[in-house]
Amino acid sequence: MKKVFIDGETGTTGLQVRDRLVNHPNISIISIDPAKKRDVEEKRRLMKEADVTVLCLPDDAAKDSVVLAKEEGCRILDASSVHRVADGWVYGLPELDVTQRAKIKDAQFVSNPGCYPTGAILLLKPLVEAGLLPASGDYSINAISGYSGGGNALIERYENTDNAPIFGAYGLTFNHKHLPEIKTWSGINKAPIFVPSVGSFSQGMLTFLPIQLKGEVTMAQLQAKLADVYATDSFVKVNDFNAVEDAAAPFLTPHGLENTNLVELSVLSGPDNQSGVLVAKLDNLGKGASGAAVQNLNIMLGFAEETAVNL
């Protein structure tokens, strides 16, 4: 039985990691006394006892906990955004390429991916790597997430006040913290224009990447490549070309994958087969956060990565 310490287990991500791990047959959770959650020496003791510590903390607090981990030689899975492009850290997206699982398994420090970047990278990287999309292209990403992605303050606003917007775009200074992560791991040469938004629903996410092709490449080829790349991945499903949820009312919604570690990728084309949109659908708290964290823990500790990833 392996031991996992969740530093920040009372936050949104921490709670969902805990809820998954209580059903894990090979992992036991060690918890900090709430009265000592800011006690550095108590954290140090628990990190030393644990096989892996999961950081579900704000960025600055995560940095402080990593200092302790480095002093004690402990293994860390960091769910904050602070180490996703940092030297010495392995990016915790197992589907990134064929070598990534081995890197995660052997790493001392793994950074859990962001929710928006997960969808964007899974769409972009294999197509850029194959030369079907240019690394030098000008890309824009529009996305919507459930309000649970904003943490406790936004959850409180949506669930306990009357003034929460039905829809709201944000990140309008165009320097969102996810941009370096998307650029680095998708293989594009410059950061995309990224417009995230929040909707009046708890969980779920859609990420849209508009595409205008040139030359002989077609949207159907993009779909075929994605389907081939992810054919053996348990948690990535590539939908049929131009598939929508309901042909009679051709909507794509952010719903249907709540509490799972699944992501669905879609390629939707205009009549010319040269323009359209790439879409990723996932649960912002599942494959976008806690489900991915448990998947990474399984890889780090040598368990089947499907174990306990879904609620």
XYZ file of C-alpha atoms in Angstrom:
311
model
C 0.000 0.000 0.000
C 1.403 3.381 -1.058
C 0.849 6.579 0.919
C -0.209 9.915 -0.585
C -0.319 13.252 1.211
C -2.624 15.865 -0.342
C -1.320 19.299 0.601
C -4.431 21.445 0.180
C -7.029 18.688 0.343
C -9.869 21.059 1.321
C -9.752 23.001 -1.963
C -11.802 22.122 -5.041
C -9.093 20.029 -6.709
C -7.876 18.539 -3.441
C -11.335 17.359 -2.472
C -11.844 15.663 -5.813
C -8.435 13.986 -5.653
C -9.310 12.749 -2.183
C -12.745 11.507 -3.294
C -11.089 9.435 -5.989
C -8.301 8.081 -3.803
C -10.611 6.847 -1.049
C -11.700 4.211 -3.578
C -8.166 3.338 -4.689
C -7.240 -0.223 -3.703
C -3.494 0.466 -3.537
C -3.265 3.964 -2.022
C -3.923 5.245 1.476
C -4.306 8.951 2.201
C -2.413 10.645 4.994
C -3.893 13.946 6.121
C -2.668 16.933 8.041
C -4.428 18.103 11.180
C -6.436 21.177 10.025
C -5.013 23.110 12.977
C -1.504 22.454 11.618
C -2.085 23.038 7.905
C 0.350 25.967 7.930
C 2.853 24.216 10.204
C 5.979 23.816 8.085
C 7.498 21.055 10.212
C 4.288 19.044 10.200
C 4.144 19.319 6.419
C 7.754 18.230 6.244
C 7.001 15.168 8.405
C 4.054 14.105 6.234
C 5.972 14.628 3.003
C 8.710 12.343 4.299
C 6.125 9.710 5.243
C 4.344 9.845 1.877
C 5.417 8.098 -1.320
C 4.080 11.091 -3.281
C 2.737 14.459 -2.138
C 0.064 16.102 -4.280
C 0.044 19.898 -4.127
C -3.452 21.350 -4.526
C -2.429 24.857 -3.560
C -2.279 28.413 -4.917
C 0.887 29.081 -6.885
C 2.848 30.874 -4.165
C 2.004 28.262 -1.540
C 2.991 25.510 -3.963
C 6.426 27.108 -4.369
C 6.914 27.030 -0.611
C 5.947 23.367 -0.379
C 8.344 22.467 -3.190
C 11.191 24.013 -1.195
C 10.431 21.521 1.596
C 10.199 18.648 -0.860
C 13.578 19.464 -2.364
C 15.168 19.641 1.083
C 13.836 16.179 1.944
C 14.103 14.515 -1.485
C 10.354 13.878 -1.687
C 8.319 13.179 -4.819
C 5.792 15.827 -5.820
C 2.798 16.034 -8.152
C 1.948 19.731 -8.394
C -1.569 20.686 -9.499
C -0.795 24.421 -9.435
C 0.262 26.270 -12.588
C 3.673 27.351 -11.366
C 5.873 24.453 -12.568
C 4.283 23.478 -15.891
C 7.151 24.829 -17.978
C 9.814 24.807 -15.244
C 13.214 23.172 -15.616
C 13.508 19.899 -13.749
C 9.795 19.132 -13.959
C 8.064 16.532 -16.120
C 4.820 17.631 -17.736
C 2.056 15.348 -16.525
C 0.147 14.775 -19.747
C 0.680 11.050 -20.406
C -0.793 11.306 -23.905
C 1.723 13.989 -24.953
C 3.848 11.450 -26.830
C 5.050 7.862 -26.609
C 7.833 8.708 -24.147
C 5.822 10.723 -21.641
C 4.543 7.906 -19.454
C 8.075 6.650 -18.817
C 9.197 10.177 -17.932
C 6.305 10.565 -15.474
C 6.966 7.163 -13.902
C 10.600 7.992 -13.143
C 10.222 11.668 -12.194
C 10.668 13.222 -8.785
C 8.675 16.293 -9.813
C 5.581 16.136 -12.062
C 3.412 19.118 -12.972
C -0.271 18.377 -13.532
C -1.573 20.076 -16.706
C -4.049 22.941 -16.770
C -7.603 22.281 -17.900
C -7.634 24.596 -20.931
C -4.127 23.567 -22.072
C -5.031 19.865 -21.898
C -7.559 20.190 -24.709
C -5.527 22.661 -26.754
C -2.321 20.608 -26.600
C -4.022 17.306 -27.398
C -5.471 18.954 -30.518
C -2.449 20.911 -31.681
C 0.652 18.870 -30.886
C 0.154 15.804 -33.102
C -1.005 17.925 -36.035
C 1.913 20.340 -35.767
C 4.358 17.472 -35.265
C 3.037 15.754 -38.400
C 3.332 18.942 -40.468
C -0.409 19.131 -41.065
C -0.580 22.457 -39.198
C 2.272 24.971 -39.284
C 4.277 25.572 -36.111
C 4.525 29.197 -37.231
C 0.761 29.612 -37.616
C -1.349 32.317 -36.003
C -3.743 30.435 -33.747
C -6.672 31.543 -31.628
C -8.380 29.547 -28.916
C -11.806 30.239 -27.472
C -13.011 28.192 -24.543
C -15.712 27.947 -21.911
C -15.518 26.215 -18.535
C -17.871 25.522 -15.694
C -17.545 27.891 -12.755
C -15.922 25.216 -10.553
C -12.694 25.906 -12.443
C -12.479 29.298 -10.732
C -12.069 27.857 -7.242
C -13.943 28.484 -4.029
C -14.585 32.206 -4.555
C -16.258 31.731 -7.943
C -18.178 28.686 -6.724
C -19.498 30.769 -3.829
C -20.584 33.519 -6.212
C -22.453 31.172 -8.531
C -24.032 28.981 -5.902
C -24.846 31.450 -3.151
C -25.450 34.859 -4.757
C -27.817 36.289 -7.341
C -25.351 38.342 -9.364
C -23.334 35.708 -11.220
C -23.304 36.152 -15.022
C -24.747 33.480 -17.281
C -21.660 33.895 -19.444
C -18.503 35.924 -18.985
C -15.284 36.164 -20.993
C -12.076 36.930 -19.133
C -8.312 36.954 -19.662
C -8.810 40.004 -21.844
C -5.337 41.386 -21.187
C -4.144 38.449 -23.335
C -1.406 37.357 -20.962
C -3.218 34.437 -19.336
C -0.981 32.177 -17.248
C -1.823 29.165 -19.441
C -0.236 30.688 -22.560
C 3.375 29.561 -21.917
C 2.117 26.042 -21.207
C 0.090 25.868 -24.424
C 2.928 27.263 -26.537
C 5.630 25.069 -25.016
C 3.888 21.714 -25.137
C 1.923 22.064 -28.381
C 5.079 22.889 -30.350
C 3.906 26.177 -31.848
C 6.313 29.050 -32.243
C 4.259 31.802 -30.634
C 1.493 31.973 -28.109
C -2.057 31.878 -29.475
C -4.711 34.474 -28.842
C -6.624 32.882 -25.987
C -10.071 33.950 -24.789
C -11.355 31.823 -21.890
C -14.835 32.210 -20.475
C -17.034 30.923 -17.683
C -20.628 29.734 -17.890
C -23.436 29.267 -15.413
C -22.837 25.532 -14.923
C -20.617 23.729 -12.467
C -18.466 21.320 -14.496
C -17.554 20.768 -18.120
C -15.438 22.480 -20.730
C -15.232 23.123 -24.462
C -12.078 24.386 -26.152
C -12.377 25.657 -29.741
C -9.527 26.089 -32.217
C -10.653 27.655 -35.529
C -8.696 26.434 -38.548
C -8.158 27.829 -42.057
C -6.037 25.449 -44.099
C -3.917 26.193 -47.140
C -2.614 23.868 -49.816
C -3.614 20.238 -50.099
C -4.217 19.432 -46.416
C -7.887 18.881 -45.544
C -9.886 18.935 -42.341
C -10.626 15.246 -42.881
C -6.884 14.556 -42.770
C -6.664 16.337 -39.424
C -9.378 14.094 -38.001
C -7.714 10.965 -39.398
C -4.381 11.916 -37.851
C -5.883 12.563 -34.421
C -7.777 9.271 -34.570
C -4.569 7.410 -35.415
C -2.455 9.099 -32.740
C -4.903 8.463 -29.901
C -6.218 5.075 -31.057
C -4.753 3.229 -28.063
C -5.247 5.884 -25.365
C -7.849 4.984 -22.772
C -8.913 8.528 -21.970
C -8.880 10.254 -25.365
C -11.716 9.619 -27.801
C -11.642 11.112 -31.301
C -15.129 11.504 -32.694
C -16.030 10.733 -36.297
C -15.415 13.504 -38.804
C -18.103 16.189 -38.546
C -19.917 14.289 -35.780
C -22.235 16.309 -33.535
C -24.188 15.251 -30.491
C -27.632 15.484 -32.052
C -27.998 15.749 -35.829
C -31.491 17.166 -35.466
C -30.197 19.991 -33.273
C -26.468 20.119 -34.064
C -25.108 21.361 -30.777
C -21.856 20.736 -29.011
C -22.283 21.133 -25.269
C -19.726 21.021 -22.448
C -21.773 18.336 -20.721
C -21.677 14.567 -20.567
C -18.148 13.939 -19.273
C -18.588 15.276 -15.743
C -16.636 13.360 -13.066
C -14.695 11.377 -15.661
C -11.111 11.460 -16.871
C -12.195 11.425 -20.504
C -11.594 13.964 -23.246
C -13.388 13.949 -26.599
C -11.803 15.541 -29.659
C -13.869 16.625 -32.650
C -13.031 17.962 -36.111
C -15.849 19.925 -37.710
C -15.468 21.165 -41.273
C -17.081 23.619 -43.637
C -18.182 22.445 -47.096
C -14.781 23.222 -48.584
C -12.988 20.778 -46.233
C -10.394 23.546 -45.764
C -11.894 25.481 -42.884
C -13.579 24.544 -39.665
C -12.917 24.087 -35.989
C -11.113 21.633 -33.736
C -12.888 21.009 -30.437
C -11.907 19.381 -27.153
C -14.528 18.486 -24.553
C -13.597 17.433 -21.017
C -14.497 17.873 -17.379
C -12.468 20.792 -16.026
C -12.289 18.971 -12.665
C -11.690 15.526 -14.192
C -9.203 15.245 -17.045
C -8.642 18.953 -16.475
C -7.511 18.554 -12.856
C -8.243 15.788 -10.336
C -8.785 12.866 -12.682
C -5.527 13.701 -14.430
C -3.797 13.939 -11.043
C -4.874 10.421 -10.089
C -3.876 9.134 -13.533
C -0.420 10.640 -12.977
C -0.221 9.213 -9.449
C -0.980 5.765 -10.832
C 1.839 6.089 -13.346
C 4.284 7.447 -10.750
C 3.508 4.597 -8.348
C 3.349 1.792 -10.903
C -0.403 1.096 -10.909
C -2.777 0.730 -13.841
C -3.490 4.313 -14.840
C -7.246 3.693 -15.120
C -7.515 2.912 -11.377
C -9.881 5.264 -9.489
C -9.595 8.115 -11.991
C -13.371 8.562 -12.293
C -15.792 9.539 -9.533
